[in-house]
Amino acid sequence: MSPSTERIRSLALAGHAGAGKTTLFEAMLHAGGALTGMGSVERGTTVSDTDPMEKARGHSIDASVASIERNGFRIHLIDTPGYADFRGPALAAMDAADTVAIVVNAANGIEHGTRSMMAHAKERGLARIVIVNRIDADGVDLPALVDALREEFGNECMPLNLPASKGRSVRDAFFQTAGDTDFSSPGEAHQRIVDQVVEIDDEVMEHYLEAGESSLTAAEMRDALEHSLRDGHLIPIAFASAREGVGVAELLDLVERILPCPSETNPPPFRDADDAPFAVTADPEMHVVADVFKIVNDPFVGKLGVFRVWQGTVRKDSQLLVDDGRKPFKVAHLFRLKGRDHVEVDEALPGDIAAVAKIEDIHFDAVLHDAADEGRIHLESASFPMPMYGLAVEPAHKGQEQKLSQALAKLAEEDPCFRVEHHKELNETVVRGLSDLHLKLMLERMKSRYDVDVVTRPPRIAYRETIAAGAEGHHRHKKQTGGAGQFGEVFLRVEPLDRGSGFVFDDETKGGVIPGQFMPAIEKGVRQALDAGAIAGYPIQDVRVIVYDGKHHPVDSKEVAFISAGRKAFLDAVSRARPQVLEPVVDLEVSIPDHYVGDVTGGLASKRAQIMGTDSLRGGETLIKARVPLAELVDYPTQLKAMTGGLGRYAMQFSHYDPVPPGVQKRLAEAWKPKADED
């Protein structure tokens, strides 16, 4: 029998690579009775890392889901990859949980992944808890780490339990106030938490100030605690050693007793057909609203859609709709996941994570529902890192073009940060990811799953074009071939828009000089020029086009004439509007041992980089922050490895577009040989 929604919990383990998330995931499943024995990352026997590539490399590549049934509670656990290369599946999976546990390696302290995952969880309004793992490691300074967490993430970070016996056990500091600990005391920690959570409610605060903690009912304290977690007013810290099982059972107790249930969480930002907020309620009796956060294309099982139920109850043999589709599918089989294993169940309540198989219309971020009038509900997309690292790919063997296309499409369904671009004008297929490692593993996966070999080469950089000034353009298209001719004349203006604004097309003609039915043809011609480029063959962006005059012929004017006139008038205007080539600029963060700082910053300076600052990290490392043109980073992974003996790590994210230097623009323009225009 399923527990009530109030007794369902969901917890995503996130953080930096090497923090011990997968081992903690395994330890929690074991302590919760879901496993008879713990697997090992080193031996490749964990529930989470089942992919052959994960086993071979000893780290997670995809998010994994498993559940615990304990004390009348159901706890859904999600293990997420720690490497920034696989951030897409991690961020997608985090949004399916009510609470995110940021796992910190006590020996390494706060790392890049700690900061980025904490920031994402805060942005999405998720409750957060910090789990300090490896508390029994030699030389760890736990009091200093707690101070660093509070300094980095705010005084809301407070221990809920404390290590004892030199990291060989932990003591509760919220429900118990006595006992010896390695630092601080349960009583002191308890008092800090109470003082913090009562601030969230004026009435509770008044009772507390008047009569002390004893005046608060259990319900008042629970409500204040839940409200504090939901609003980020409290970020509990718990201690554990996952490998030794220290603090793991205690962590499960905290999950059950303190963390929010589905009705106490901040639901994700659903939107209706008018893009207005759409509220969901964790009520099992209401109609179904669920969100697909993970797709798995298994060559043997077929497509598996993993979803979180936010409202209503999904039952086996019921019917659901995908997005605004009008053809329902039958839930013939409903699964709960345990890593790669699928356990068939009869229902999924609000807060549950479940899966359906072999539904072709299902896709990442799809909304599943059972009310036809809500087919336009969608989930506001999370801010995923933009995949900037690219490779042009083509099949190694002729005749596999279709097979390659299908395989890439299936891989792209699974990872929101893996994208496939088809450039018709270049006859080039480009795959983009977050790093060279990301793309390498995705292509390895394609080979092992779908038996498709590819050859790769660097792609063209995703340059763009724009204008720096306003200008006017004109073209008269006239053809006479003996019968009906072609005629169209267009006068237009172009104006630059702010970076990132896109394209705006306005009709300011008067007196019917150009009949309205030809205006879409003019816009089509302009868009053709936007796609093809004007000075170096790259798409044009951030331009406003205003058609203000023109002429037509009652017999000879046709759409094709105004398409050509619009395109050439636009190109004429752009040529006078100080056209510029723009290049993508990325925010780069490089973590290196301190003694490599000079070499790395010098190398970046030679790449037209702007050094934004440096931060000292624990363990004798420095984080260099820079802003660099992407074109300068094509071979950076190899160069960084050579400079640091393989000890350097980097992450990059798209920042903005900037004009290229004049010399670069000249070189790009000279290399572009547009085909002769055939009219």
XYZ file of C-alpha atoms in Angstrom:
679
model
C 0.000 0.000 0.000
C 1.295 3.449 -0.902
C 2.044 5.912 1.883
C 0.104 9.162 1.921
C 1.535 12.153 0.076
C 2.497 13.672 3.444
C 4.867 10.738 3.993
C 6.656 10.981 0.651
C 10.064 12.649 0.446
C 12.363 13.314 -2.514
C 16.028 14.166 -2.187
C 18.537 14.880 -4.970
C 22.221 14.445 -4.144
C 24.273 17.105 -5.923
C 27.663 18.721 -5.633
C 31.199 18.640 -6.956
C 32.765 15.547 -8.499
C 34.435 13.332 -5.925
C 32.255 14.473 -3.035
C 30.979 10.917 -2.562
C 27.410 11.298 -3.825
C 27.171 7.839 -5.394
C 28.623 6.151 -2.304
C 26.196 8.100 -0.108
C 23.323 7.134 -2.434
C 24.338 3.481 -2.044
C 24.746 3.808 1.734
C 21.301 5.392 2.143
C 19.663 2.631 0.094
C 21.428 0.047 2.230
C 20.578 1.739 5.535
C 16.978 2.145 4.377
C 16.598 -1.550 3.621
C 16.433 -1.229 -0.190
C 19.731 -3.118 -0.576
C 21.038 -6.133 1.279
C 24.610 -4.952 0.825
C 26.490 -1.893 -0.387
C 28.047 -1.827 -3.825
C 31.310 -0.086 -4.618
C 32.145 2.654 -7.115
C 35.612 1.169 -7.580
C 34.222 -2.273 -8.404
C 31.416 -0.873 -10.563
C 28.713 -2.564 -8.477
C 26.583 0.388 -7.360
C 22.886 0.791 -8.146
C 23.577 4.219 -9.601
C 26.495 3.684 -11.987
C 25.213 0.923 -14.265
C 26.371 2.256 -17.619
C 29.589 0.532 -18.809
C 31.243 3.937 -19.260
C 30.373 4.915 -15.669
C 31.827 1.667 -14.372
C 34.987 2.093 -16.420
C 35.562 5.693 -15.304
C 34.403 5.434 -11.704
C 32.047 8.414 -11.798
C 28.442 9.198 -12.724
C 27.482 10.410 -16.175
C 23.679 10.297 -15.836
C 21.247 10.889 -13.007
C 19.933 7.755 -11.317
C 16.759 7.207 -9.273
C 15.921 4.699 -6.526
C 13.466 4.561 -3.627
C 13.374 3.524 0.022
C 10.326 2.304 1.949
C 11.022 2.917 5.642
C 8.940 3.584 8.756
C 5.853 4.151 6.620
C 7.726 6.720 4.481
C 8.747 6.549 0.847
C 11.980 8.361 0.085
C 12.919 8.956 -3.555
C 16.664 9.449 -3.957
C 18.317 10.932 -7.058
C 22.051 10.635 -7.613
C 23.354 13.311 -9.978
C 26.679 13.617 -11.847
C 29.224 15.922 -10.259
C 31.405 16.795 -13.226
C 30.450 20.043 -14.948
C 30.688 18.130 -18.254
C 27.417 16.338 -17.350
C 25.566 19.238 -15.789
C 22.491 18.827 -18.020
C 21.145 15.581 -16.511
C 22.075 16.830 -13.033
C 20.108 20.081 -13.257
C 17.133 18.366 -14.889
C 16.955 15.750 -12.140
C 17.336 18.272 -9.311
C 14.140 19.973 -10.411
C 12.206 16.750 -9.772
C 13.085 16.787 -6.060
C 11.636 18.744 -3.155
C 15.027 19.027 -1.446
C 18.561 19.171 -2.790
C 21.355 17.756 -0.657
C 24.621 19.473 -1.532
C 27.283 16.905 -0.708
C 30.652 18.366 0.335
C 33.862 16.387 0.656
C 35.195 17.331 4.099
C 38.762 16.879 2.843
C 38.331 19.262 -0.126
C 35.839 21.788 1.229
C 33.803 24.113 -0.952
C 34.472 23.523 -4.650
C 33.154 24.867 -7.938
C 30.345 22.299 -8.151
C 29.294 23.104 -4.591
C 28.723 26.725 -5.497
C 27.002 26.140 -8.826
C 24.592 23.485 -7.535
C 23.756 25.535 -4.450
C 23.026 28.521 -6.702
C 20.756 26.494 -8.999
C 18.803 25.029 -6.089
C 18.325 28.513 -4.656
C 17.218 29.902 -8.022
C 14.584 27.162 -8.388
C 13.265 27.657 -4.839
C 14.243 24.191 -3.639
C 14.856 23.379 0.005
C 18.566 22.775 0.605
C 20.581 20.705 3.034
C 24.375 20.399 3.147
C 25.817 16.950 3.829
C 29.456 17.014 4.871
C 30.838 13.630 3.809
C 34.099 11.886 4.747
C 34.134 13.361 8.241
C 36.553 10.603 9.306
C 39.233 11.586 6.767
C 42.664 12.444 8.145
C 43.356 16.083 8.864
C 39.876 17.479 8.249
C 38.962 20.683 10.096
C 35.188 20.457 10.448
C 34.663 23.630 12.532
C 36.570 25.618 9.887
C 34.490 24.014 7.143
C 31.247 24.965 8.895
C 32.543 28.536 9.192
C 33.433 28.516 5.485
C 29.960 27.239 4.562
C 28.330 29.985 6.597
C 30.594 32.618 5.080
C 29.983 31.358 1.537
C 26.250 30.601 1.684
C 25.008 32.635 4.646
C 24.351 32.227 8.340
C 21.299 30.142 7.396
C 23.705 27.166 7.270
C 23.425 25.462 10.674
C 24.347 21.971 11.914
C 21.400 19.664 12.630
C 23.732 17.034 14.010
C 27.366 16.988 15.062
C 30.259 14.547 14.628
C 31.439 12.657 17.681
C 34.179 10.177 18.593
C 36.549 11.742 16.049
C 34.142 11.275 13.156
C 33.165 7.708 13.989
C 29.587 8.678 14.949
C 27.190 11.634 14.879
C 24.834 13.021 17.507
C 21.469 14.631 16.854
C 21.403 18.322 17.768
C 17.771 19.178 17.121
C 15.629 16.593 18.890
C 18.310 15.880 21.528
C 20.329 18.513 23.340
C 22.852 16.460 25.309
C 25.951 14.428 24.533
C 29.621 14.827 23.751
C 30.634 15.974 20.280
C 33.862 16.770 18.457
C 33.066 20.482 18.418
C 30.312 22.808 19.609
C 27.526 21.040 21.542
C 24.042 19.689 20.741
C 22.482 22.238 23.075
C 24.226 25.177 21.403
C 23.377 23.915 17.904
C 19.751 23.297 18.921
C 19.380 26.811 20.287
C 20.763 28.373 17.120
C 18.289 26.482 14.937
C 15.308 27.361 17.129
C 16.291 31.026 17.195
C 16.563 30.936 13.413
C 13.315 29.185 12.502
C 11.007 31.096 14.875
C 11.904 34.302 13.007
C 9.939 33.101 9.990
C 6.527 33.595 11.641
C 5.636 36.680 13.701
C 3.115 34.834 15.866
C 5.479 31.984 16.629
C 8.235 34.507 17.343
C 5.974 36.329 19.805
C 5.098 33.100 21.663
C 8.756 32.162 21.793
C 9.892 35.522 23.154
C 7.139 35.578 25.760
C 7.358 32.056 27.119
C 10.302 30.285 25.528
C 10.542 27.177 23.414
C 8.323 25.144 25.749
C 5.374 27.333 24.761
C 5.539 26.188 21.139
C 3.489 23.208 20.070
C 5.039 20.502 17.923
C 2.832 21.646 15.033
C 4.002 25.260 15.374
C 7.624 24.181 15.433
C 7.151 21.883 12.454
C 5.407 24.616 10.451
C 8.134 27.140 11.254
C 10.815 24.641 10.322
C 9.108 23.726 7.044
C 8.572 27.400 6.179
C 12.234 28.149 6.887
C 13.416 25.315 4.649
C 11.057 26.310 1.837
C 12.165 29.965 1.970
C 15.873 29.208 2.330
C 15.836 30.729 5.825
C 17.454 27.533 7.118
C 20.011 25.351 5.333
C 20.711 22.426 7.663
C 24.151 20.835 7.812
C 24.422 17.100 8.478
C 27.593 15.045 8.881
C 28.353 11.595 7.510
C 30.946 9.147 6.317
C 29.147 7.288 3.555
C 31.830 4.654 3.050
C 31.750 3.678 6.736
C 27.999 4.177 7.141
C 28.509 6.846 9.803
C 25.549 9.211 10.116
C 23.607 7.608 7.250
C 20.726 6.186 9.301
C 20.598 9.473 11.192
C 20.394 11.285 7.863
C 17.395 9.171 6.852
C 15.737 10.053 10.169
C 16.234 13.751 9.376
C 14.808 13.269 5.891
C 11.653 11.754 7.375
C 11.237 14.099 10.331
C 12.372 17.455 8.973
C 12.487 17.699 5.184
C 9.387 18.976 3.338
C 6.755 16.692 1.874
C 5.213 17.406 -1.574
C 2.509 19.665 -0.131
C 5.136 21.755 1.693
C 7.479 22.399 -1.206
C 7.738 25.197 -3.752
C 6.278 23.700 -6.956
C 8.161 24.371 -10.183
C 7.059 27.308 -12.355
C 4.315 25.857 -14.553
C 2.731 28.201 -17.117
C -0.635 28.130 -18.853
C -1.510 28.814 -22.493
C -1.207 32.579 -21.905
C 2.189 32.105 -20.213
C 0.658 33.075 -16.882
C 1.640 31.135 -13.732
C -0.304 27.909 -13.286
C -0.567 26.617 -9.726
C -0.344 22.905 -9.009
C -1.467 21.325 -5.742
C -0.167 18.098 -4.244
C -3.691 16.682 -4.062
C -4.048 13.044 -5.172
C -7.741 13.578 -6.015
C -7.200 16.340 -8.558
C -6.442 15.785 -12.226
C -2.908 14.741 -13.123
C -0.011 17.108 -13.791
C 3.425 15.500 -14.094
C 6.719 16.572 -15.656
C 9.161 14.365 -17.569
C 12.691 15.143 -16.368
C 14.622 12.214 -17.828
C 14.529 10.221 -21.067
C 16.349 6.932 -21.554
C 16.544 5.338 -25.004
C 17.287 1.708 -24.312
C 17.858 -0.406 -27.452
C 16.091 -3.318 -25.747
C 13.385 -1.674 -23.589
C 12.647 1.255 -25.897
C 12.092 4.866 -24.840
C 11.617 5.297 -21.092
C 10.117 8.551 -19.764
C 10.854 9.260 -16.092
C 8.531 11.800 -14.484
C 7.656 13.488 -11.208
C 3.968 13.697 -10.278
C 3.042 17.165 -9.006
C -0.728 16.814 -8.866
C -3.257 13.972 -9.061
C -2.626 10.229 -9.165
C -1.245 8.320 -12.127
C -2.715 4.815 -12.163
C -1.853 1.769 -14.184
C -4.217 1.389 -17.166
C -5.268 5.060 -16.952
C -4.915 7.394 -19.926
C -2.629 10.422 -20.153
C -1.981 13.156 -22.683
C 1.418 14.568 -23.649
C 1.567 18.383 -23.792
C -1.166 19.671 -26.124
C -1.626 16.348 -27.893
C -5.194 15.164 -28.337
C -4.430 11.462 -28.618
C -4.042 9.895 -25.164
C -1.773 6.974 -24.398
C -2.598 4.134 -22.048
C -0.381 3.630 -19.004
C -0.048 -0.079 -19.698
C 2.933 -0.394 -17.359
C 3.904 1.986 -14.564
C 7.375 1.624 -13.096
C 9.319 2.755 -10.069
C 13.053 2.814 -10.693
C 15.901 1.227 -8.790
C 18.845 2.264 -10.908
C 18.545 0.243 -14.100
C 15.895 -2.074 -12.639
C 12.179 -1.344 -13.164
C 9.676 -2.326 -10.488
C 6.067 -2.356 -11.694
C 3.604 -0.470 -9.478
C -0.123 0.317 -9.589
C -0.087 4.058 -8.895
C 2.055 7.150 -8.424
C 0.941 9.893 -6.019
C 1.966 13.562 -5.852
C 5.641 13.529 -4.943
C 6.281 10.129 -6.521
C 8.840 9.542 -9.248
C 7.771 6.939 -11.798
C 8.283 5.943 -15.419
C 6.420 4.776 -18.513
C 7.928 2.940 -21.468
C 7.497 2.847 -25.250
C 5.594 6.156 -25.582
C 7.126 7.741 -28.678
C 5.569 11.191 -28.194
C 7.107 11.598 -24.765
C 10.121 13.911 -24.493
C 12.243 15.779 -21.990
C 10.232 18.469 -20.142
C 6.934 17.087 -21.465
C 3.905 17.744 -19.267
C 1.739 14.659 -18.734
C -1.878 15.285 -17.777
C -5.373 13.848 -18.053
C -7.379 17.029 -18.704
C -7.735 17.980 -22.376
C -8.408 21.633 -21.515
C -4.929 21.911 -19.959
C -2.985 20.808 -22.999
C -1.062 24.081 -23.198
C 0.447 23.833 -19.725
C 4.219 23.862 -19.837
C 7.066 24.064 -17.392
C 9.236 27.147 -17.444
C 12.604 25.916 -18.623
C 15.507 25.769 -16.261
C 18.614 27.739 -17.169
C 20.919 25.046 -18.518
C 24.510 25.883 -19.433
C 24.809 26.666 -23.116
C 26.731 23.909 -24.938
C 29.558 25.750 -26.662
C 32.112 23.029 -27.388
C 31.449 21.590 -30.833
C 32.543 18.903 -33.248
C 31.516 18.430 -36.847
C 30.620 14.764 -37.350
C 29.992 12.548 -40.340
C 29.611 8.791 -40.646
C 32.819 6.853 -41.063
C 31.111 4.591 -43.575
C 28.953 5.625 -46.504
C 25.291 4.791 -46.305
C 25.020 5.403 -42.540
C 23.822 9.011 -42.784
C 20.259 8.145 -41.756
C 21.440 5.862 -38.986
C 23.710 8.620 -37.665
C 20.894 11.166 -37.714
C 18.572 8.872 -35.763
C 21.232 7.977 -33.201
C 22.143 11.627 -32.573
C 18.469 12.523 -32.159
C 18.070 9.854 -29.481
C 21.156 11.043 -27.608
C 19.888 14.643 -27.735
C 16.585 13.514 -26.177
C 18.460 12.301 -23.114
C 20.717 15.269 -22.358
C 19.446 18.878 -22.507
C 23.036 20.078 -22.893
C 23.801 17.900 -25.919
C 22.576 19.502 -29.124
C 22.660 18.589 -32.768
C 22.808 21.263 -35.460
C 22.415 20.693 -39.180
C 23.942 23.461 -41.306
C 22.496 23.055 -44.766
C 24.606 25.743 -46.365
C 27.771 23.981 -45.157
C 26.423 20.443 -45.486
C 27.695 19.977 -41.956
C 26.287 18.273 -38.849
C 27.657 19.705 -35.618
C 27.208 18.249 -32.158
C 27.623 20.613 -29.241
C 28.254 19.835 -25.607
C 29.750 21.289 -22.462
C 33.305 20.032 -23.033
C 35.477 17.750 -25.082
C 34.932 14.983 -22.506
C 31.153 15.409 -22.739
C 31.200 14.966 -26.514
C 33.731 12.149 -26.392
C 31.529 10.104 -24.071
C 28.343 10.842 -25.994
C 29.949 9.623 -29.216
C 31.293 6.565 -27.405
C 27.766 5.875 -26.195
C 26.472 6.201 -29.749
C 29.016 3.643 -30.944
C 28.211 1.138 -28.186
C 24.417 1.514 -28.407
C 23.762 2.073 -32.081
C 26.946 0.825 -33.747
C 27.600 4.089 -35.578
C 31.209 5.157 -36.168
C 31.947 8.800 -36.953
C 34.857 10.931 -37.991
C 35.118 14.339 -36.360
C 36.767 17.659 -37.028
C 36.526 21.140 -35.531
C 33.360 22.957 -36.654
C 33.042 26.511 -37.733
C 32.800 28.846 -34.782
C 29.229 30.090 -34.288
C 29.986 33.643 -35.390
C 27.140 36.074 -35.959
C 26.792 39.302 -37.910
C 25.087 42.543 -36.987
C 25.137 46.240 -37.806
C 26.489 49.180 -35.844
C 24.497 51.993 -37.473
C 21.243 52.702 -39.238
C 21.038 52.847 -43.026
C 18.645 52.659 -45.957
C 18.525 50.168 -48.788
C 16.628 49.783 -52.050
C 16.200 47.216 -54.778
C 13.976 46.932 -57.827
C 13.460 43.387 -59.055
C 12.304 43.327 -62.682
C 12.254 40.426 -65.125
C 10.597 40.158 -68.494
C 10.661 36.802 -70.245
C 8.081 37.224 -73.023
C 5.013 36.339 -70.996
C 4.040 37.587 -67.563
C 7.032 39.243 -65.923
C 8.229 39.745 -62.379
C 8.229 43.097 -60.650
C 8.731 44.286 -57.108
C 10.452 47.323 -55.630
C 11.328 47.780 -51.954
C 12.710 50.651 -49.907
C 13.641 49.834 -46.331
C 15.665 51.010 -43.349
C 17.737 48.965 -40.932
C 18.472 49.891 -37.323
C 20.701 48.138 -34.777
C 19.024 46.581 -31.739
C 20.470 45.773 -28.327
C 22.583 42.630 -28.200
C 20.389 39.576 -27.874
C 17.217 41.274 -29.145
C 16.964 39.151 -32.288
C 15.044 40.454 -35.297
C 12.124 42.856 -35.697
C 10.254 43.443 -38.962
C 7.911 46.435 -39.318
C 5.682 47.644 -42.141
C 5.447 51.439 -42.313
C 4.279 51.755 -45.912
C 1.326 54.006 -46.658
C -1.237 54.299 -49.408
C -0.995 50.687 -50.553
C 2.281 51.190 -52.418
C 2.979 47.537 -51.595
C -0.173 45.416 -51.166
C -0.353 43.664 -47.804
C -0.224 40.184 -49.327
C 3.359 40.845 -50.478
C 4.706 41.957 -47.089
C 5.301 38.347 -45.886
C 7.291 37.754 -49.085
C 9.505 40.750 -48.308
C 10.027 39.452 -44.771
C 10.870 36.021 -46.188
C 13.509 37.571 -48.427
C 14.969 39.496 -45.490
C 15.052 36.334 -43.379
C 16.868 34.505 -46.169
C 19.561 37.171 -46.008
C 19.593 36.979 -42.201
C 20.330 33.268 -42.383
C 22.925 33.497 -45.148
C 24.844 36.518 -43.805
C 26.050 39.627 -45.557
C 29.794 39.982 -45.045
C 31.186 36.644 -43.850
C 28.396 34.114 -44.287
C 27.114 34.018 -40.691
C 23.552 34.638 -39.451
C 22.656 38.267 -38.869
C 21.060 39.220 -35.554
C 19.892 42.205 -33.506
C 18.469 44.155 -36.452
C 15.215 46.017 -36.971
C 13.954 46.272 -40.552
C 11.382 48.906 -41.511
C 9.825 48.747 -44.972
C 8.677 52.304 -45.689
C 8.102 52.519 -49.462
C 8.006 50.544 -52.683
C 6.152 49.874 -55.889
C 4.152 47.038 -57.363
C 2.677 46.137 -60.748
C -0.949 44.970 -60.994
C 0.032 42.077 -63.328
C 3.736 41.341 -62.914
C 4.074 41.612 -59.120
C 4.478 38.178 -57.544
C 5.753 36.826 -54.256
C 9.017 35.650 -55.823
C 9.719 39.207 -57.023
C 9.241 40.710 -53.560
C 11.275 37.923 -51.931
C 14.205 38.857 -54.153
C 13.643 42.615 -53.759
C 13.388 42.316 -49.977
C 16.558 40.264 -49.720
C 18.629 42.549 -51.911
C 17.284 45.770 -50.419
C 18.222 44.432 -46.993
C 21.734 43.495 -48.130
C 22.086 46.951 -49.700
C 21.152 48.583 -46.386
C 23.431 46.326 -44.343
C 26.404 47.185 -46.555
C 25.955 50.836 -45.536
C 25.224 50.173 -41.850
C 28.775 49.425 -40.633
C 28.340 45.647 -40.578
C 30.218 43.733 -37.911
C 31.099 40.115 -37.288
C 30.353 39.028 -33.716
C 32.072 36.182 -31.913
C 30.826 34.157 -28.945
C 32.550 35.017 -25.678
C 32.488 32.577 -22.769
C 32.978 32.854 -19.030
C 35.832 30.500 -18.230
C 36.742 29.183 -14.779
C 40.010 27.299 -14.420
C 40.950 25.471 -11.203
C 44.673 24.772 -10.920
C 47.352 24.159 -8.288
C 48.725 27.496 -7.099
C 52.155 27.084 -8.722
C 50.643 26.992 -12.222
C 48.887 30.367 -11.941
C 51.525 32.296 -13.875
C 51.642 29.844 -16.755
C 47.862 29.620 -17.062
C 47.158 33.355 -16.841
C 49.938 34.026 -19.352
C 48.439 31.478 -21.701
C 45.014 33.055 -21.376
C 46.418 36.518 -22.034
C 47.717 35.271 -25.387
C 44.144 34.235 -26.237
C 42.646 37.719 -25.968
C 41.293 36.781 -22.532
C 40.114 39.294 -19.976
C 41.100 38.045 -16.511
C 38.135 38.816 -14.238
C 39.762 37.752 -10.978
C 41.210 34.887 -8.965
C 40.026 33.106 -5.825
C 42.072 31.007 -3.444
C 40.594 27.566 -2.899
C 41.246 25.012 -0.218
C 43.983 22.507 -0.819
C 46.470 24.908 -2.438
C 44.386 25.615 -5.536
C 43.470 28.814 -7.329
C 40.327 29.523 -9.337
C 40.985 31.813 -12.297
C 37.961 33.580 -13.767
C 38.286 34.924 -17.281
C 36.224 36.002 -20.243
C 37.570 34.571 -23.485
C 36.507 34.437 -27.156
C 35.420 30.869 -27.870
C 37.483 30.765 -31.059
C 40.624 30.960 -28.916
C 39.704 27.868 -26.890
C 39.471 25.241 -29.621
C 42.542 23.368 -28.349
C 42.395 24.582 -24.756
C 41.717 21.186 -23.100
C 44.945 19.802 -24.561
C 46.907 22.944 -23.737
C 45.683 23.083 -20.138
C 46.512 19.422 -19.646
C 50.039 20.017 -20.966
C 50.565 23.120 -18.810
C 49.378 21.540 -15.549
C 50.337 17.905 -15.971
C 46.661 16.978 -16.127
C 45.866 18.698 -12.795
C 43.940 21.636 -14.259
C 40.156 21.643 -14.600
C 37.969 24.109 -16.411
C 34.341 24.948 -16.989
C 32.925 27.432 -19.443
C 29.563 28.957 -20.092
C 28.344 31.246 -22.860
C 28.396 34.908 -21.831
C 27.643 37.132 -24.820
C 28.637 38.137 -28.348
C 31.266 40.810 -29.007
C 32.620 42.325 -32.247
C 35.751 40.582 -33.508
C 38.933 42.622 -34.027
C 39.183 44.273 -37.472
C 41.908 41.879 -38.602
C 39.807 38.851 -37.744
C 36.778 40.330 -39.523
C 38.833 40.989 -42.635
C 40.143 37.414 -42.630
C 36.657 35.945 -42.195
C 35.208 38.155 -44.932
C 37.971 37.226 -47.375
C 37.493 33.520 -46.649
C 33.794 33.728 -47.422
C 33.092 33.140 -51.077
C 29.360 33.538 -51.574
C 27.854 31.804 -54.543
C 26.907 33.978 -57.499
C 23.359 35.216 -57.123
C 21.202 33.689 -59.811
C 18.057 35.651 -60.506
